[in-house]
PDB file of C-alpha atoms in Angstrom:
ATOM      1  CA  UNK A   1     -65.368   8.750 -14.030  1.00  0.00           C
ATOM      2  CA  UNK A   2     -68.106   8.524 -16.641  1.00  0.00           C
ATOM      3  CA  UNK A   3     -69.885   5.609 -18.263  1.00  0.00           C
ATOM      4  CA  UNK A   4     -67.807   6.324 -21.359  1.00  0.00           C
ATOM      5  CA  UNK A   5     -64.592   5.966 -19.351  1.00  0.00           C
ATOM      6  CA  UNK A   6     -65.871   2.702 -17.912  1.00  0.00           C
ATOM      7  CA  UNK A   7     -66.760   1.168 -21.271  1.00  0.00           C
ATOM      8  CA  UNK A   8     -63.579   2.436 -22.939  1.00  0.00           C
ATOM      9  CA  UNK A   9     -61.609   0.835 -20.100  1.00  0.00           C
ATOM     10  CA  UNK A  10     -63.453  -2.435 -20.686  1.00  0.00           C
ATOM     11  CA  UNK A  11     -62.939  -2.322 -24.456  1.00  0.00           C
ATOM     12  CA  UNK A  12     -59.265  -1.408 -23.991  1.00  0.00           C
ATOM     13  CA  UNK A  13     -58.898  -4.543 -21.850  1.00  0.00           C
ATOM     14  CA  UNK A  14     -60.843  -7.039 -23.986  1.00  0.00           C
ATOM     15  CA  UNK A  15     -60.267  -5.445 -27.407  1.00  0.00           C
ATOM     16  CA  UNK A  16     -62.666  -4.599 -30.203  1.00  0.00           C
ATOM     17  CA  UNK A  17     -63.119  -8.317 -30.869  1.00  0.00           C
ATOM     18  CA  UNK A  18     -63.360  -9.382 -27.221  1.00  0.00           C
ATOM     19  CA  UNK A  19     -67.119  -9.696 -27.317  1.00  0.00           C
ATOM     20  CA  UNK A  20     -67.376 -11.379 -30.711  1.00  0.00           C
ATOM     21  CA  UNK A  21     -69.969 -14.146 -30.655  1.00  0.00           C
ATOM     22  CA  UNK A  22     -71.269 -13.075 -27.254  1.00  0.00           C
ATOM     23  CA  UNK A  23     -73.747 -10.879 -25.477  1.00  0.00           C
ATOM     24  CA  UNK A  24     -71.971  -9.053 -22.674  1.00  0.00           C
ATOM     25  CA  UNK A  25     -73.691  -8.939 -19.300  1.00  0.00           C
ATOM     26  CA  UNK A  26     -72.461  -6.141 -17.055  1.00  0.00           C
ATOM     27  CA  UNK A  27     -72.716  -6.475 -13.285  1.00  0.00           C
ATOM     28  CA  UNK A  28     -71.201  -5.197 -10.082  1.00  0.00           C
ATOM     29  CA  UNK A  29     -71.342  -2.076  -7.942  1.00  0.00           C
ATOM     30  CA  UNK A  30     -69.901   0.276 -10.578  1.00  0.00           C
ATOM     31  CA  UNK A  31     -72.620  -0.776 -13.028  1.00  0.00           C
ATOM     32  CA  UNK A  32     -75.372  -0.559 -10.396  1.00  0.00           C
ATOM     33  CA  UNK A  33     -74.254   2.999  -9.568  1.00  0.00           C
ATOM     34  CA  UNK A  34     -74.871   4.158 -13.162  1.00  0.00           C
ATOM     35  CA  UNK A  35     -77.962   6.073 -14.199  1.00  0.00           C
ATOM     36  CA  UNK A  36     -80.215   4.492 -16.805  1.00  0.00           C
ATOM     37  CA  UNK A  37     -78.783   6.738 -19.517  1.00  0.00           C
ATOM     38  CA  UNK A  38     -75.237   5.752 -18.530  1.00  0.00           C
ATOM     39  CA  UNK A  39     -76.222   2.079 -18.618  1.00  0.00           C
ATOM     40  CA  UNK A  40     -77.542   2.597 -22.147  1.00  0.00           C
ATOM     41  CA  UNK A  41     -74.175   4.070 -23.142  1.00  0.00           C
ATOM     42  CA  UNK A  42     -72.306   1.056 -21.733  1.00  0.00           C
ATOM     43  CA  UNK A  43     -74.664  -1.468 -23.355  1.00  0.00           C
ATOM     44  CA  UNK A  44     -74.694   0.327 -26.695  1.00  0.00           C
ATOM     45  CA  UNK A  45     -70.891   0.489 -26.792  1.00  0.00           C
ATOM     46  CA  UNK A  46     -70.806  -3.322 -26.383  1.00  0.00           C
ATOM     47  CA  UNK A  47     -71.079  -3.449 -30.159  1.00  0.00           C
ATOM     48  CA  UNK A  48     -67.751  -1.598 -30.313  1.00  0.00           C
ATOM     49  CA  UNK A  49     -66.281  -4.576 -28.423  1.00  0.00           C
ATOM     50  CA  UNK A  50     -67.630  -6.935 -31.088  1.00  0.00           C
ATOM     51  CA  UNK A  51     -70.570  -8.180 -29.006  1.00  0.00           C
ATOM     52  CA  UNK A  52     -74.033  -8.741 -30.418  1.00  0.00           C
ATOM     53  CA  UNK A  53     -75.481  -6.777 -27.484  1.00  0.00           C
ATOM     54  CA  UNK A  54     -74.878  -5.683 -23.924  1.00  0.00           C
ATOM     55  CA  UNK A  55     -77.251  -6.058 -21.011  1.00  0.00           C
ATOM     56  CA  UNK A  56     -77.647  -5.162 -17.367  1.00  0.00           C
ATOM     57  CA  UNK A  57     -80.125  -6.973 -15.141  1.00  0.00           C
ATOM     58  CA  UNK A  58     -83.167  -4.855 -14.296  1.00  0.00           C
ATOM     59  CA  UNK A  59     -83.273  -3.262 -10.851  1.00  0.00           C
ATOM     60  CA  UNK A  60     -84.892  -0.313  -9.103  1.00  0.00           C
ATOM     61  CA  UNK A  61     -82.986   2.127 -11.335  1.00  0.00           C
ATOM     62  CA  UNK A  62     -84.566   0.426 -14.351  1.00  0.00           C
ATOM     63  CA  UNK A  63     -88.048   0.401 -12.857  1.00  0.00           C
ATOM     64  CA  UNK A  64     -87.856   4.064 -11.805  1.00  0.00           C
ATOM     65  CA  UNK A  65     -86.765   4.969 -15.327  1.00  0.00           C
ATOM     66  CA  UNK A  66     -89.655   3.054 -16.922  1.00  0.00           C
ATOM     67  CA  UNK A  67     -92.401   4.011 -14.484  1.00  0.00           C
ATOM     68  CA  UNK A  68     -95.016   6.233 -16.086  1.00  0.00           C
ATOM     69  CA  UNK A  69     -93.449   6.177 -19.559  1.00  0.00           C
ATOM     70  CA  UNK A  70     -95.789   6.176 -22.515  1.00  0.00           C
ATOM     71  CA  UNK A  71     -95.452   2.499 -23.470  1.00  0.00           C
ATOM     72  CA  UNK A  72     -94.854   1.127 -19.980  1.00  0.00           C
ATOM     73  CA  UNK A  73     -97.586  -0.948 -18.371  1.00  0.00           C
ATOM     74  CA  UNK A  74     -99.794   0.917 -15.910  1.00  0.00           C
ATOM     75  CA  UNK A  75    -101.537   0.071 -12.636  1.00  0.00           C
ATOM     76  CA  UNK A  76    -101.859  -3.574 -11.700  1.00  0.00           C
ATOM     77  CA  UNK A  77    -100.208  -4.682 -14.951  1.00  0.00           C
ATOM     78  CA  UNK A  78     -97.177  -2.540 -14.008  1.00  0.00           C
ATOM     79  CA  UNK A  79     -96.875  -4.276 -10.626  1.00  0.00           C
ATOM     80  CA  UNK A  80     -97.081  -7.698 -12.307  1.00  0.00           C
ATOM     81  CA  UNK A  81     -94.456  -6.674 -14.871  1.00  0.00           C
ATOM     82  CA  UNK A  82     -92.041  -5.426 -12.190  1.00  0.00           C
ATOM     83  CA  UNK A  83     -92.501  -8.653 -10.212  1.00  0.00           C
ATOM     84  CA  UNK A  84     -91.699 -10.624 -13.366  1.00  0.00           C
ATOM     85  CA  UNK A  85     -88.691  -8.420 -14.253  1.00  0.00           C
ATOM     86  CA  UNK A  86     -87.245  -8.843 -10.749  1.00  0.00           C
ATOM     87  CA  UNK A  87     -86.777 -12.548 -11.581  1.00  0.00           C
ATOM     88  CA  UNK A  88     -84.616 -11.807 -14.657  1.00  0.00           C
ATOM     89  CA  UNK A  89     -81.135 -11.297 -13.141  1.00  0.00           C
ATOM     90  CA  UNK A  90     -78.646 -14.053 -13.802  1.00  0.00           C
ATOM     91  CA  UNK A  91     -78.775 -16.839 -11.251  1.00  0.00           C
ATOM     92  CA  UNK A  92     -75.946 -16.996  -8.732  1.00  0.00           C
ATOM     93  CA  UNK A  93     -73.415 -19.546  -9.935  1.00  0.00           C
ATOM     94  CA  UNK A  94     -74.632 -19.420 -13.555  1.00  0.00           C
ATOM     95  CA  UNK A  95     -72.071 -20.595 -16.114  1.00  0.00           C
ATOM     96  CA  UNK A  96     -70.630 -18.005 -18.490  1.00  0.00           C
ATOM     97  CA  UNK A  97     -68.425 -18.546 -21.516  1.00  0.00           C
ATOM     98  CA  UNK A  98     -65.979 -15.950 -20.225  1.00  0.00           C
ATOM     99  CA  UNK A  99     -65.691 -13.763 -17.135  1.00  0.00           C
ATOM    100  CA  UNK A 100     -63.714 -10.524 -17.105  1.00  0.00           C
ATOM    101  CA  UNK A 101     -63.267  -8.842 -13.747  1.00  0.00           C
ATOM    102  CA  UNK A 102     -62.321  -5.173 -13.860  1.00  0.00           C
ATOM    103  CA  UNK A 103     -61.696  -3.026 -10.801  1.00  0.00           C
ATOM    104  CA  UNK A 104     -63.645   0.068 -11.832  1.00  0.00           C
ATOM    105  CA  UNK A 105     -62.178   2.033  -8.932  1.00  0.00           C
ATOM    106  CA  UNK A 106     -58.753   1.655 -10.565  1.00  0.00           C
ATOM    107  CA  UNK A 107     -59.933   3.045 -13.915  1.00  0.00           C
ATOM    108  CA  UNK A 108     -59.086   6.607 -14.865  1.00  0.00           C
ATOM    109  CA  UNK A 109     -60.679   8.919 -17.406  1.00  0.00           C
ATOM    110  CA  UNK A 110     -59.934   7.385 -20.798  1.00  0.00           C
ATOM    111  CA  UNK A 111     -59.012   8.755 -24.196  1.00  0.00           C
ATOM    112  CA  UNK A 112     -58.626   6.994 -27.529  1.00  0.00           C
ATOM    113  CA  UNK A 113     -55.477   7.378 -29.580  1.00  0.00           C
ATOM    114  CA  UNK A 114     -56.107   5.183 -32.594  1.00  0.00           C
ATOM    115  CA  UNK A 115     -58.704   4.233 -35.106  1.00  0.00           C
ATOM    116  CA  UNK A 116     -60.967   2.128 -32.874  1.00  0.00           C
ATOM    117  CA  UNK A 117     -62.197   2.346 -29.268  1.00  0.00           C
ATOM    118  CA  UNK A 118     -59.940  -0.528 -28.201  1.00  0.00           C
ATOM    119  CA  UNK A 119     -57.050   1.872 -28.672  1.00  0.00           C
ATOM    120  CA  UNK A 120     -57.684   3.705 -25.422  1.00  0.00           C
ATOM    121  CA  UNK A 121     -55.453   4.699 -22.528  1.00  0.00           C
ATOM    122  CA  UNK A 122     -55.915   6.761 -19.382  1.00  0.00           C
ATOM    123  CA  UNK A 123     -55.960  10.442 -20.339  1.00  0.00           C
ATOM    124  CA  UNK A 124     -52.598  10.939 -18.615  1.00  0.00           C
ATOM    125  CA  UNK A 125     -51.181   7.844 -20.293  1.00  0.00           C
ATOM    126  CA  UNK A 126     -49.058   7.406 -23.364  1.00  0.00           C
ATOM    127  CA  UNK A 127     -49.518   5.578 -26.625  1.00  0.00           C
ATOM    128  CA  UNK A 128     -48.356   1.987 -25.973  1.00  0.00           C
ATOM    129  CA  UNK A 129     -45.787   0.107 -28.054  1.00  0.00           C
ATOM    130  CA  UNK A 130     -47.147  -1.492 -31.217  1.00  0.00           C
ATOM    131  CA  UNK A 131     -45.734  -4.903 -30.423  1.00  0.00           C
ATOM    132  CA  UNK A 132     -44.973  -5.286 -34.103  1.00  0.00           C
ATOM    133  CA  UNK A 133     -48.668  -5.279 -35.001  1.00  0.00           C
ATOM    134  CA  UNK A 134     -48.904  -3.897 -38.505  1.00  0.00           C
ATOM    135  CA  UNK A 135     -52.500  -2.754 -38.012  1.00  0.00           C
ATOM    136  CA  UNK A 136     -51.523  -0.733 -34.950  1.00  0.00           C
ATOM    137  CA  UNK A 137     -48.507   0.727 -36.735  1.00  0.00           C
ATOM    138  CA  UNK A 138     -50.769   1.795 -39.608  1.00  0.00           C
ATOM    139  CA  UNK A 139     -53.307   3.300 -37.193  1.00  0.00           C
ATOM    140  CA  UNK A 140     -50.643   5.321 -35.400  1.00  0.00           C
ATOM    141  CA  UNK A 141     -49.196   6.476 -38.712  1.00  0.00           C
ATOM    142  CA  UNK A 142     -52.649   7.557 -39.852  1.00  0.00           C
ATOM    143  CA  UNK A 143     -53.237   9.405 -36.587  1.00  0.00           C
ATOM    144  CA  UNK A 144     -49.785  11.014 -36.675  1.00  0.00           C
ATOM    145  CA  UNK A 145     -48.821   9.493 -33.340  1.00  0.00           C
ATOM    146  CA  UNK A 146     -45.963   7.336 -32.106  1.00  0.00           C
ATOM    147  CA  UNK A 147     -45.520   4.825 -29.274  1.00  0.00           C
ATOM    148  CA  UNK A 148     -44.636   6.467 -25.976  1.00  0.00           C
ATOM    149  CA  UNK A 149     -46.177   9.785 -26.977  1.00  0.00           C
ATOM    150  CA  UNK A 150     -48.280  11.486 -24.310  1.00  0.00           C
ATOM    151  CA  UNK A 151     -51.669  12.666 -25.509  1.00  0.00           C
ATOM    152  CA  UNK A 152     -52.305  15.545 -23.134  1.00  0.00           C
ATOM    153  CA  UNK A 153     -51.372  18.757 -24.901  1.00  0.00           C
ATOM    154  CA  UNK A 154     -51.402  17.143 -28.336  1.00  0.00           C
ATOM    155  CA  UNK A 155     -53.558  19.150 -30.769  1.00  0.00           C
ATOM    156  CA  UNK A 156     -56.921  17.550 -31.496  1.00  0.00           C
ATOM    157  CA  UNK A 157     -58.126  17.709 -35.085  1.00  0.00           C
ATOM    158  CA  UNK A 158     -61.433  15.873 -34.716  1.00  0.00           C
ATOM    159  CA  UNK A 159     -63.639  15.198 -31.718  1.00  0.00           C
ATOM    160  CA  UNK A 160     -66.742  13.120 -32.085  1.00  0.00           C
ATOM    161  CA  UNK A 161     -68.931  13.578 -29.069  1.00  0.00           C
ATOM    162  CA  UNK A 162     -72.627  13.302 -28.387  1.00  0.00           C
ATOM    163  CA  UNK A 163     -74.860  13.274 -25.347  1.00  0.00           C
ATOM    164  CA  UNK A 164     -77.017  10.473 -26.714  1.00  0.00           C
ATOM    165  CA  UNK A 165     -75.862   6.922 -25.965  1.00  0.00           C
ATOM    166  CA  UNK A 166     -74.380   6.087 -29.344  1.00  0.00           C
ATOM    167  CA  UNK A 167     -71.182   4.257 -30.276  1.00  0.00           C
ATOM    168  CA  UNK A 168     -69.726   7.506 -31.596  1.00  0.00           C
ATOM    169  CA  UNK A 169     -70.349   9.249 -28.293  1.00  0.00           C
ATOM    170  CA  UNK A 170     -67.160   7.958 -26.717  1.00  0.00           C
ATOM    171  CA  UNK A 171     -64.708   8.417 -29.540  1.00  0.00           C
ATOM    172  CA  UNK A 172     -62.158  11.196 -29.460  1.00  0.00           C
ATOM    173  CA  UNK A 173     -59.875  10.993 -32.462  1.00  0.00           C
ATOM    174  CA  UNK A 174     -56.609  12.583 -33.388  1.00  0.00           C
ATOM    175  CA  UNK A 175     -56.006  12.802 -37.069  1.00  0.00           C
ATOM    176  CA  UNK A 176     -53.012  14.001 -38.972  1.00  0.00           C
ATOM    177  CA  UNK A 177     -53.506  17.394 -40.495  1.00  0.00           C
ATOM    178  CA  UNK A 178     -53.578  17.327 -44.274  1.00  0.00           C
TER     179      UNK A 178
END
């Protein structure tokens, strides 16, 4: 399971508008287990969920990543900064506008089938029914897919992939051949 699978699973659950008007704060053991680069991928992809930003409270992973970097504080100033940053996590019992609990251990590698990252299913899954949604019907028509169709083994026309944490780094798109 990669950070991209995790964030695609989240976006598939909340939708591409699920974060609209919010900043998403990620927490929990699955998030804490991520490297700094993986955390950047998750936070950056928050925009694909409609959020203004994504954030993860600083911890030892954060401090180890920053230590010794060119613009990071040094010496005594570094120790003061880390002490200050350790006080930044959200307070226990803090009120949130919305809480979404996802069992990351139940997530599988994800793949997108449509025209946005909210259209994602487990790689061994199938394209879900459209539910009469015209926008989804149009997306599937554009992609040359149909509800119930399995994606494994389907020819891929376009893959957008990057190692850098960018929104495009998690998108794998099927497109009808012209």
